[in-house]
Amino acid sequence: MKKAKNISGQAPGGKRMALAEALPLSTPFVVQLFPIYACNFKCEYCIFSVDKKKRHFISDKPVMDFDLFKKCVDEFVLFPDKIKVLRFVGIGEPLLHKNIADMVAYAVSKKVAHTLEILTNGLLLTPKMSDSLISAGLLRIVVSLQGTSKEKYREICGANIDFDKFVENLRYFHSHKSNVKMYVKIVDCALGGKDDERKFYEIFGSVCDNLAIEHIVPIHPEVNYKRLKIGGDMSLTQFGLPVSELKICPQPFFHMQINPDGKVVPCYSWDYPEIMGDCNNQSAYEIWNGKQFQNFRRRMLDGRNGVCNVCAECNISKYRLFPEDVLSDKDAEKLKKFYE
């Protein structure tokens, strides 16, 4: 059986183009659909390990209505180009949404994106769920692991799982997946040293197309990372690249996220810098090209420290940054005229 390719230290989605050369974008490269604010894990490095009362505003509704979802997808056709990646992810586990396979099928039928993917912890990826997602036309699935044994899962995310069955479910998906690309990853704090790393590659090397070890990074201020047994290097990004200071956050220039309640945010931050619009009464196209989003981008070109406190204190961009996405001062000066 063909072994998975190890892509540790690389962009999981493959080769990236220089963002500065592509801007301004009339169509976002990435649209994240956040279907459900809930999770079946409480990973110690994640926001779900923090008491809900201590989290910032997330969404007025925990579950996206299927009708709102269809409205959003129907209106994606207003964009002049196809979205590069339509991604089901957010703060929680997408497979908990009862209509997730129907959502995938509907989005595929509308042909609004080049790639449609789901990020999941994989626990609910039963053969029945796998068959539904594959039949729906899913093109990429990313499975985030929390250990190489049931004991490690209990330690990292507080879940008691049947580990052997879990692995077999992933194997089922991989053996039946047709054209779906399957990427399996694990964070270094969920591994117990070099022997455990080898175990990770041995167990999962035959149940996916690509796999990688990613670094745990301090992206949630509410999480006490010092108490974690991190095994990684805080001088590296999540993807194993050198960390550098970041003046201009690139995310609002290529990405938007639609939350379960329909509100749109500009980035991956859990503490939203600003709400850009509401898909209940606007289209994603209107929001993406609207004055509020444009003004936010224009302020960002002067540096994130001057946008708002959330942007100034955010670690997410710099710990998830790829060199191709860096916007220099020279790039900013050239781009400002497009965001006036």
mmCIF file of N, CA, C and O in Angstrom, residues 207-301:
data_model
loop_
_atom_site.group_PDB
_atom_site.id
_atom_site.type_symbol
_atom_site.label_atom_id
_atom_site.label_comp_id
_atom_site.label_asym_id
_atom_site.label_seq_id
_atom_site.Cartn_x
_atom_site.Cartn_y
_atom_site.Cartn_z
ATOM 1 N N VAL A 207 -3.175 5.401 5.970
ATOM 2 C CA VAL A 207 -4.609 5.716 5.986
ATOM 3 C C VAL A 207 -4.902 7.128 5.499
ATOM 4 O O VAL A 207 -5.968 7.675 5.761
ATOM 5 N N CYS A 208 -3.973 7.733 4.762
ATOM 6 C CA CYS A 208 -4.186 9.081 4.249
ATOM 7 C C CYS A 208 -3.239 9.325 3.078
ATOM 8 O O CYS A 208 -2.367 8.516 2.788
ATOM 9 N N ASP A 209 -3.417 10.478 2.425
ATOM 10 C CA ASP A 209 -2.543 10.863 1.316
ATOM 11 C C ASP A 209 -1.340 11.662 1.806
ATOM 12 O O ASP A 209 -0.222 11.465 1.334
ATOM 13 N N ASN A 210 -1.593 12.579 2.732
ATOM 14 C CA ASN A 210 -0.540 13.412 3.316
ATOM 15 C C ASN A 210 -0.682 13.408 4.826
ATOM 16 O O ASN A 210 -1.792 13.288 5.357
ATOM 17 N N LEU A 211 0.429 13.563 5.513
ATOM 18 C CA LEU A 211 0.381 13.691 6.964
ATOM 19 C C LEU A 211 1.511 14.588 7.440
ATOM 20 O O LEU A 211 2.466 14.843 6.701
ATOM 21 N N ALA A 212 1.364 15.110 8.655
ATOM 22 C CA ALA A 212 2.366 16.046 9.159
ATOM 23 C C ALA A 212 2.259 16.170 10.667
ATOM 24 O O ALA A 212 1.206 15.912 11.268
ATOM 25 N N ILE A 213 3.369 16.559 11.259
ATOM 26 C CA ILE A 213 3.395 16.970 12.660
ATOM 27 C C ILE A 213 3.446 18.490 12.669
ATOM 28 O O ILE A 213 4.332 19.089 12.061
ATOM 29 N N GLU A 214 2.488 19.112 13.330
ATOM 30 C CA GLU A 214 2.449 20.562 13.437
ATOM 31 C C GLU A 214 2.831 20.990 14.842
ATOM 32 O O GLU A 214 2.804 20.193 15.780
ATOM 33 N N HIS A 215 3.192 22.237 14.976
ATOM 34 C CA HIS A 215 3.646 22.768 16.258
ATOM 35 C C HIS A 215 2.501 23.447 17.003
ATOM 36 O O HIS A 215 1.701 24.172 16.415
ATOM 37 N N ILE A 216 2.450 23.212 18.293
ATOM 38 C CA ILE A 216 1.501 23.942 19.123
ATOM 39 C C ILE A 216 2.013 25.371 19.257
ATOM 40 O O ILE A 216 3.203 25.601 19.463
ATOM 41 N N VAL A 217 1.128 26.319 19.083
ATOM 42 C CA VAL A 217 1.524 27.730 19.123
ATOM 43 C C VAL A 217 0.561 28.515 20.009
ATOM 44 O O VAL A 217 -0.612 28.165 20.123
ATOM 45 N N PRO A 218 1.029 29.584 20.640
ATOM 46 C CA PRO A 218 0.212 30.329 21.627
ATOM 47 C C PRO A 218 -0.744 31.312 20.971
ATOM 48 O O PRO A 218 -0.512 32.517 20.934
ATOM 49 N N ILE A 219 -1.873 30.805 20.491
ATOM 50 C CA ILE A 219 -2.808 31.681 19.771
ATOM 51 C C ILE A 219 -4.031 32.076 20.600
ATOM 52 O O ILE A 219 -4.789 32.948 20.180
ATOM 53 N N HIS A 220 -4.233 31.451 21.745
ATOM 54 C CA HIS A 220 -5.366 31.808 22.606
ATOM 55 C C HIS A 220 -4.845 32.443 23.891
ATOM 56 O O HIS A 220 -4.263 31.743 24.732
ATOM 57 N N PRO A 221 -5.040 33.731 24.099
ATOM 58 C CA PRO A 221 -4.548 34.379 25.326
ATOM 59 C C PRO A 221 -5.106 33.748 26.597
ATOM 60 O O PRO A 221 -4.470 33.796 27.648
ATOM 61 N N GLU A 222 -6.300 33.166 26.504
ATOM 62 C CA GLU A 222 -6.945 32.600 27.694
ATOM 63 C C GLU A 222 -6.343 31.252 28.110
ATOM 64 O O GLU A 222 -6.589 30.779 29.221
ATOM 65 N N VAL A 223 -5.582 30.627 27.228
ATOM 66 C CA VAL A 223 -4.997 29.315 27.512
ATOM 67 C C VAL A 223 -3.606 29.479 28.119
ATOM 68 O O VAL A 223 -2.789 30.249 27.612
ATOM 69 N N ASN A 224 -3.352 28.769 29.202
ATOM 70 C CA ASN A 224 -2.043 28.825 29.855
ATOM 71 C C ASN A 224 -1.102 27.814 29.194
ATOM 72 O O ASN A 224 -1.012 26.658 29.603
ATOM 73 N N TYR A 225 -0.395 28.261 28.158
ATOM 74 C CA TYR A 225 0.464 27.347 27.406
ATOM 75 C C TYR A 225 1.692 26.901 28.206
ATOM 76 O O TYR A 225 2.276 25.863 27.918
ATOM 77 N N LYS A 226 2.072 27.674 29.207
ATOM 78 C CA LYS A 226 3.256 27.316 29.988
ATOM 79 C C LYS A 226 3.070 26.016 30.761
ATOM 80 O O LYS A 226 4.036 25.323 31.061
ATOM 81 N N ARG A 227 1.827 25.696 31.073
ATOM 82 C CA ARG A 227 1.584 24.464 31.835
ATOM 83 C C ARG A 227 1.542 23.230 30.937
ATOM 84 O O ARG A 227 1.559 22.101 31.422
ATOM 85 N N LEU A 228 1.483 23.461 29.622
ATOM 86 C CA LEU A 228 1.419 22.331 28.696
ATOM 87 C C LEU A 228 2.801 21.745 28.468
ATOM 88 O O LEU A 228 3.797 22.463 28.418
ATOM 89 N N LYS A 229 2.836 20.463 28.261
ATOM 90 C CA LYS A 229 4.094 19.810 27.919
ATOM 91 C C LYS A 229 4.270 19.919 26.405
ATOM 92 O O LYS A 229 3.926 19.045 25.634
ATOM 93 N N ILE A 230 4.774 21.032 25.970
ATOM 94 C CA ILE A 230 4.786 21.359 24.541
ATOM 95 C C ILE A 230 5.870 20.633 23.791
ATOM 96 O O ILE A 230 6.508 20.684 23.869
ATOM 97 N N GLY A 231 6.579 20.194 23.507
ATOM 98 C CA GLY A 231 7.586 19.514 22.741
ATOM 99 C C GLY A 231 7.983 20.264 21.526
ATOM 100 O O GLY A 231 8.906 19.933 20.874
ATOM 101 N N GLY A 232 7.278 21.382 21.233
ATOM 102 C CA GLY A 232 7.598 22.156 20.045
ATOM 103 C C GLY A 232 8.484 23.337 20.340
ATOM 104 O O GLY A 232 9.027 23.466 21.424
ATOM 105 N N ASP A 233 8.631 24.216 19.416
ATOM 106 C CA ASP A 233 9.557 25.340 19.491
ATOM 107 C C ASP A 233 8.777 26.608 19.206
ATOM 108 O O ASP A 233 8.213 26.781 18.133
ATOM 109 N N MET A 234 8.733 27.519 20.185
ATOM 110 C CA MET A 234 7.955 28.739 20.024
ATOM 111 C C MET A 234 8.581 29.716 19.032
ATOM 112 O O MET A 234 8.024 30.770 18.758
ATOM 113 N N SER A 235 9.735 29.370 18.478
ATOM 114 C CA SER A 235 10.328 30.187 17.425
ATOM 115 C C SER A 235 9.851 29.737 16.049
ATOM 116 O O SER A 235 10.251 30.295 15.033
ATOM 117 N N LEU A 236 8.965 28.712 16.046
ATOM 118 C CA LEU A 236 8.435 28.188 14.794
ATOM 119 C C LEU A 236 6.932 28.431 14.700
ATOM 120 O O LEU A 236 6.229 28.464 15.714
ATOM 121 N N THR A 237 6.453 28.578 13.477
ATOM 122 C CA THR A 237 5.020 28.703 13.252
ATOM 123 C C THR A 237 4.355 27.338 13.407
ATOM 124 O O THR A 237 5.022 26.312 13.588
ATOM 125 N N GLN A 238 3.055 27.326 13.307
ATOM 126 C CA GLN A 238 2.304 26.074 13.367
ATOM 127 C C GLN A 238 2.813 25.075 12.337
ATOM 128 O O GLN A 238 2.792 23.859 12.563
ATOM 129 N N PHE A 239 3.310 25.581 11.220
ATOM 130 C CA PHE A 239 3.723 24.714 10.119
ATOM 131 C C PHE A 239 5.231 24.500 10.059
ATOM 132 O O PHE A 239 5.759 23.992 9.078
ATOM 133 N N GLY A 240 5.945 24.932 11.121
ATOM 134 C CA GLY A 240 7.372 24.653 11.215
ATOM 135 C C GLY A 240 8.276 25.652 10.528
ATOM 136 O O GLY A 240 9.458 25.391 10.315
ATOM 137 N N LEU A 241 7.744 26.814 10.194
ATOM 138 C CA LEU A 241 8.528 27.874 9.574
ATOM 139 C C LEU A 241 8.970 28.871 10.635
ATOM 140 O O LEU A 241 8.338 28.999 11.685
ATOM 141 N N PRO A 242 10.034 29.623 10.399
ATOM 142 C CA PRO A 242 10.498 30.589 11.402
ATOM 143 C C PRO A 242 9.458 31.676 11.670
ATOM 144 O O PRO A 242 8.850 32.205 10.737
ATOM 145 N N VAL A 243 9.254 32.003 12.930
ATOM 146 C CA VAL A 243 8.339 33.079 13.311
ATOM 147 C C VAL A 243 9.010 34.419 13.095
ATOM 148 O O VAL A 243 10.191 34.596 13.414
ATOM 149 N N SER A 244 8.273 35.351 12.535
ATOM 150 C CA SER A 244 8.781 36.713 12.362
ATOM 151 C C SER A 244 7.699 37.692 12.781
ATOM 152 O O SER A 244 6.512 37.354 12.819
ATOM 153 N N GLU A 245 8.113 38.893 13.121
ATOM 154 C CA GLU A 245 7.144 39.915 13.497
ATOM 155 C C GLU A 245 6.297 40.286 12.281
ATOM 156 O O GLU A 245 6.772 40.278 11.144
ATOM 157 N N LEU A 246 5.061 40.619 12.523
ATOM 158 C CA LEU A 246 4.111 40.849 11.443
ATOM 159 C C LEU A 246 3.471 42.226 11.607
ATOM 160 O O LEU A 246 2.796 42.476 12.596
ATOM 161 N N LYS A 247 3.671 43.089 10.637
ATOM 162 C CA LYS A 247 3.077 44.418 10.703
ATOM 163 C C LYS A 247 1.675 44.445 10.112
ATOM 164 O O LYS A 247 0.755 45.029 10.686
ATOM 165 N N ILE A 248 1.497 43.799 8.961
ATOM 166 C CA ILE A 248 0.218 43.820 8.255
ATOM 167 C C ILE A 248 -0.353 42.404 8.216
ATOM 168 O O ILE A 248 0.265 41.496 7.675
ATOM 169 N N CYS A 249 -1.520 42.217 8.805
ATOM 170 C CA CYS A 249 -2.158 40.910 8.762
ATOM 171 C C CYS A 249 -2.739 40.688 7.364
ATOM 172 O O CYS A 249 -3.539 41.506 6.881
ATOM 173 N N PRO A 250 -2.384 39.595 6.699
ATOM 174 C CA PRO A 250 -2.875 39.366 5.338
ATOM 175 C C PRO A 250 -4.287 38.785 5.257
ATOM 176 O O PRO A 250 -4.920 38.826 4.199
ATOM 177 N N GLN A 251 -4.789 38.257 6.369
ATOM 178 C CA GLN A 251 -6.028 37.480 6.304
ATOM 179 C C GLN A 251 -7.234 38.238 5.746
ATOM 180 O O GLN A 251 -7.974 37.693 4.917
ATOM 181 N N PRO A 252 -7.486 39.495 6.146
ATOM 182 C CA PRO A 252 -8.680 40.172 5.618
ATOM 183 C C PRO A 252 -8.647 40.423 4.114
ATOM 184 O O PRO A 252 -9.685 40.723 3.524
ATOM 185 N N PHE A 253 -7.484 40.278 3.511
ATOM 186 C CA PHE A 253 -7.345 40.548 2.089
ATOM 187 C C PHE A 253 -7.682 39.345 1.218
ATOM 188 O O PHE A 253 -7.889 39.493 0.014
ATOM 189 N N PHE A 254 -7.715 38.127 1.831
ATOM 190 C CA PHE A 254 -8.022 36.948 1.016
ATOM 191 C C PHE A 254 -9.062 36.022 1.631
ATOM 192 O O PHE A 254 -9.477 35.046 1.004
ATOM 193 N N HIS A 255 -9.544 36.332 2.837
ATOM 194 C CA HIS A 255 -10.378 35.391 3.587
ATOM 195 C C HIS A 255 -11.564 36.081 4.248
ATOM 196 O O HIS A 255 -11.499 37.246 4.647
ATOM 197 N N MET A 256 -12.673 35.342 4.355
ATOM 198 C CA MET A 256 -13.800 35.773 5.172
ATOM 199 C C MET A 256 -14.434 34.542 5.805
ATOM 200 O O MET A 256 -14.368 33.439 5.255
ATOM 201 N N GLN A 257 -15.022 34.731 6.991
ATOM 202 C CA GLN A 257 -15.683 33.625 7.688
ATOM 203 C C GLN A 257 -17.129 33.989 7.961
ATOM 204 O O GLN A 257 -17.415 35.086 8.445
ATOM 205 N N ILE A 258 -18.023 33.049 7.656
ATOM 206 C CA ILE A 258 -19.449 33.234 7.931
ATOM 207 C C ILE A 258 -19.813 32.386 9.135
ATOM 208 O O ILE A 258 -19.726 31.149 9.098
ATOM 209 N N ASN A 259 -20.210 33.039 10.205
ATOM 210 C CA ASN A 259 -20.496 32.370 11.469
ATOM 211 C C ASN A 259 -21.884 31.717 11.467
ATOM 212 O O ASN A 259 -22.699 31.990 10.584
ATOM 213 N N PRO A 260 -22.189 30.882 12.453
ATOM 214 C CA PRO A 260 -23.488 30.198 12.483
ATOM 215 C C PRO A 260 -24.687 31.141 12.442
ATOM 216 O O PRO A 260 -25.739 30.782 11.913
ATOM 217 N N ASP A 261 -24.528 32.346 12.987
ATOM 218 C CA ASP A 261 -25.636 33.299 12.986
ATOM 219 C C ASP A 261 -25.666 34.160 11.720
ATOM 220 O O ASP A 261 -26.520 35.026 11.580
ATOM 221 N N GLY A 262 -24.733 33.929 10.805
ATOM 222 C CA GLY A 262 -24.704 34.672 9.550
ATOM 223 C C GLY A 262 -23.776 35.863 9.544
ATOM 224 O O GLY A 262 -23.542 36.466 8.495
ATOM 225 N N LYS A 263 -23.236 36.211 10.709
ATOM 226 C CA LYS A 263 -22.334 37.354 10.755
ATOM 227 C C LYS A 263 -20.984 36.984 10.140
ATOM 228 O O LYS A 263 -20.520 35.851 10.268
ATOM 229 N N VAL A 264 -20.383 37.974 9.504
ATOM 230 C CA VAL A 264 -19.122 37.751 8.786
ATOM 231 C C VAL A 264 -17.978 38.426 9.521
ATOM 232 O O VAL A 264 -18.063 39.596 9.906
ATOM 233 N N VAL A 265 -16.890 37.673 9.718
ATOM 234 C CA VAL A 265 -15.675 38.208 10.334
ATOM 235 C C VAL A 265 -14.520 38.048 9.345
ATOM 236 O O VAL A 265 -14.555 37.191 8.460
ATOM 237 N N PRO A 266 -13.468 38.878 9.491
ATOM 238 C CA PRO A 266 -12.446 38.959 8.451
ATOM 239 C C PRO A 266 -11.259 38.016 8.588
ATOM 240 O O PRO A 266 -10.374 38.027 7.732
ATOM 241 N N CYS A 267 -11.219 37.223 9.657
ATOM 242 C CA CYS A 267 -9.976 36.507 9.924
ATOM 243 C C CYS A 267 -10.240 35.264 10.765
ATOM 244 O O CYS A 267 -11.379 34.945 11.081
ATOM 245 N N TYR A 268 -9.147 34.589 11.151
ATOM 246 C CA TYR A 268 -9.251 33.357 11.930
ATOM 247 C C TYR A 268 -9.311 33.603 13.439
ATOM 248 O O TYR A 268 -9.386 32.653 14.217
ATOM 249 N N SER A 269 -9.259 34.848 13.849
ATOM 250 C CA SER A 269 -9.224 35.166 15.274
ATOM 251 C C SER A 269 -10.514 34.759 15.970
ATOM 252 O O SER A 269 -11.606 34.938 15.429
ATOM 253 N N TRP A 270 -10.381 34.230 17.203
ATOM 254 C CA TRP A 270 -11.556 33.903 18.001
ATOM 255 C C TRP A 270 -12.099 35.132 18.718
ATOM 256 O O TRP A 270 -13.241 35.144 19.122
ATOM 257 N N ASP A 271 -11.271 36.135 18.876
ATOM 258 C CA ASP A 271 -11.710 37.397 19.452
ATOM 259 C C ASP A 271 -11.845 38.358 18.273
ATOM 260 O O ASP A 271 -10.877 38.942 17.814
ATOM 261 N N TYR A 272 -13.064 38.516 17.777
ATOM 262 C CA TYR A 272 -13.256 39.218 16.519
ATOM 263 C C TYR A 272 -12.843 40.689 16.600
ATOM 264 O O TYR A 272 -13.262 41.407 17.507
ATOM 265 N N PRO A 273 -12.060 41.164 15.634
ATOM 266 C CA PRO A 273 -11.707 42.580 15.621
ATOM 267 C C PRO A 273 -12.887 43.458 15.206
ATOM 268 O O PRO A 273 -12.998 44.606 15.632
ATOM 269 N N GLU A 274 -13.774 42.893 14.364
ATOM 270 C CA GLU A 274 -14.898 43.669 13.858
ATOM 271 C C GLU A 274 -15.850 42.727 13.117
ATOM 272 O O GLU A 274 -15.416 41.747 12.508
ATOM 273 N N ILE A 275 -17.150 43.017 13.174
ATOM 274 C CA ILE A 275 -18.142 42.294 12.379
ATOM 275 C C ILE A 275 -18.317 43.049 11.070
ATOM 276 O O ILE A 275 -18.629 44.243 11.068
ATOM 277 N N MET A 276 -18.122 42.367 9.942
ATOM 278 C CA MET A 276 -18.132 43.029 8.643
ATOM 279 C C MET A 276 -19.506 43.128 8.004
ATOM 280 O O MET A 276 -19.716 43.918 7.086
ATOM 281 N N GLY A 277 -20.430 42.310 8.445
ATOM 282 C CA GLY A 277 -21.769 42.321 7.872
ATOM 283 C C GLY A 277 -22.554 41.119 8.330
ATOM 284 O O GLY A 277 -22.092 40.327 9.162
ATOM 285 N N ASP A 278 -23.775 40.964 7.794
ATOM 286 C CA ASP A 278 -24.680 39.900 8.216
ATOM 287 C C ASP A 278 -25.324 39.281 6.982
ATOM 288 O O ASP A 278 -26.044 39.963 6.245
ATOM 289 N N CYS A 279 -25.067 38.009 6.762
ATOM 290 C CA CYS A 279 -25.573 37.327 5.578
ATOM 291 C C CYS A 279 -27.080 37.083 5.626
ATOM 292 O O CYS A 279 -27.665 36.647 4.627
ATOM 293 N N ASN A 280 -27.715 37.367 6.747
ATOM 294 C CA ASN A 280 -29.176 37.257 6.801
ATOM 295 C C ASN A 280 -29.834 38.329 5.948
ATOM 296 O O ASN A 280 -30.931 38.122 5.421
ATOM 297 N N ASN A 281 -29.172 39.483 5.830
ATOM 298 C CA ASN A 281 -29.770 40.569 5.052
ATOM 299 C C ASN A 281 -28.817 41.182 4.022
ATOM 300 O O ASN A 281 -29.133 42.205 3.421
ATOM 301 N N GLN A 282 -27.665 40.576 3.835
ATOM 302 C CA GLN A 282 -26.711 40.981 2.813
ATOM 303 C C GLN A 282 -26.146 39.718 2.161
ATOM 304 O O GLN A 282 -26.199 38.638 2.745
ATOM 305 N N SER A 283 -25.609 39.876 0.980
ATOM 306 C CA SER A 283 -24.909 38.748 0.365
ATOM 307 C C SER A 283 -23.441 38.803 0.759
ATOM 308 O O SER A 283 -22.909 39.855 1.107
ATOM 309 N N ALA A 284 -22.782 37.653 0.701
ATOM 310 C CA ALA A 284 -21.346 37.612 0.978
ATOM 311 C C ALA A 284 -20.591 38.507 0.004
ATOM 312 O O ALA A 284 -19.591 39.135 0.368
ATOM 313 N N TYR A 285 -21.083 38.576 -1.225
ATOM 314 C CA TYR A 285 -20.470 39.443 -2.237
ATOM 315 C C TYR A 285 -20.526 40.903 -1.793
ATOM 316 O O TYR A 285 -19.532 41.638 -1.875
ATOM 317 N N GLU A 286 -21.698 41.332 -1.320
ATOM 318 C CA GLU A 286 -21.857 42.726 -0.863
ATOM 319 C C GLU A 286 -20.942 43.013 0.321
ATOM 320 O O GLU A 286 -20.340 44.092 0.411
ATOM 321 N N ILE A 287 -20.841 42.065 1.223
ATOM 322 C CA ILE A 287 -20.016 42.270 2.417
ATOM 323 C C ILE A 287 -18.540 42.329 2.035
ATOM 324 O O ILE A 287 -17.801 43.201 2.493
ATOM 325 N N TRP A 288 -18.103 41.393 1.196
ATOM 326 C CA TRP A 288 -16.691 41.332 0.788
ATOM 327 C C TRP A 288 -16.246 42.632 0.123
ATOM 328 O O TRP A 288 -15.139 43.118 0.358
ATOM 329 N N ASN A 289 -17.116 43.202 -0.697
ATOM 330 C CA ASN A 289 -16.772 44.427 -1.433
ATOM 331 C C ASN A 289 -17.328 45.696 -0.790
ATOM 332 O O ASN A 289 -17.219 46.780 -1.373
ATOM 333 N N GLY A 290 -17.921 45.560 0.403
ATOM 334 C CA GLY A 290 -18.560 46.686 1.051
ATOM 335 C C GLY A 290 -17.590 47.672 1.685
ATOM 336 O O GLY A 290 -16.411 47.397 1.894
ATOM 337 N N LYS A 291 -18.116 48.845 2.016
ATOM 338 C CA LYS A 291 -17.288 49.913 2.574
ATOM 339 C C LYS A 291 -16.629 49.524 3.896
ATOM 340 O O LYS A 291 -15.493 49.903 4.161
ATOM 341 N N GLN A 292 -17.350 48.784 4.735
ATOM 342 C CA GLN A 292 -16.793 48.438 6.047
ATOM 343 C C GLN A 292 -15.578 47.522 5.910
ATOM 344 O O GLN A 292 -14.543 47.741 6.556
ATOM 345 N N PHE A 293 -15.680 46.521 5.063
ATOM 346 C CA PHE A 293 -14.565 45.606 4.845
ATOM 347 C C PHE A 293 -13.401 46.349 4.177
ATOM 348 O O PHE A 293 -12.228 46.177 4.535
ATOM 349 N N GLN A 294 -13.717 47.194 3.197
ATOM 350 C CA GLN A 294 -12.678 47.941 2.501
ATOM 351 C C GLN A 294 -11.953 48.886 3.451
ATOM 352 O O GLN A 294 -10.721 49.023 3.412
ATOM 353 N N ASN A 295 -12.724 49.536 4.319
ATOM 354 C CA ASN A 295 -12.119 50.451 5.293
ATOM 355 C C ASN A 295 -11.227 49.701 6.274
ATOM 356 O O ASN A 295 -10.147 50.183 6.653
ATOM 357 N N PHE A 296 -11.654 48.508 6.675
ATOM 358 C CA PHE A 296 -10.853 47.689 7.584
ATOM 359 C C PHE A 296 -9.522 47.331 6.930
ATOM 360 O O PHE A 296 -8.456 47.418 7.553
ATOM 361 N N ARG A 297 -9.571 46.938 5.670
ATOM 362 C CA ARG A 297 -8.338 46.595 4.947
ATOM 363 C C ARG A 297 -7.426 47.812 4.805
ATOM 364 O O ARG A 297 -6.206 47.694 4.937
ATOM 365 N N ARG A 298 -8.028 48.948 4.518
ATOM 366 C CA ARG A 298 -7.221 50.166 4.360
ATOM 367 C C ARG A 298 -6.489 50.510 5.653
ATOM 368 O O ARG A 298 -5.290 50.858 5.644
ATOM 369 N N ARG A 299 -7.177 50.383 6.784
ATOM 370 C CA ARG A 299 -6.524 50.630 8.071
ATOM 371 C C ARG A 299 -5.426 49.613 8.339
ATOM 372 O O ARG A 299 -4.377 49.946 8.901
ATOM 373 N N MET A 300 -5.657 48.360 7.911
ATOM 374 C CA MET A 300 -4.667 47.313 8.122
ATOM 375 C C MET A 300 -3.386 47.618 7.349
ATOM 376 O O MET A 300 -2.278 47.275 7.806
ATOM 377 N N LEU A 301 -3.485 48.249 6.206
ATOM 378 C CA LEU A 301 -2.300 48.559 5.403
ATOM 379 C C LEU A 301 -1.377 49.561 6.105
ATOM 380 O O LEU A 301 -0.194 49.657 5.768
#
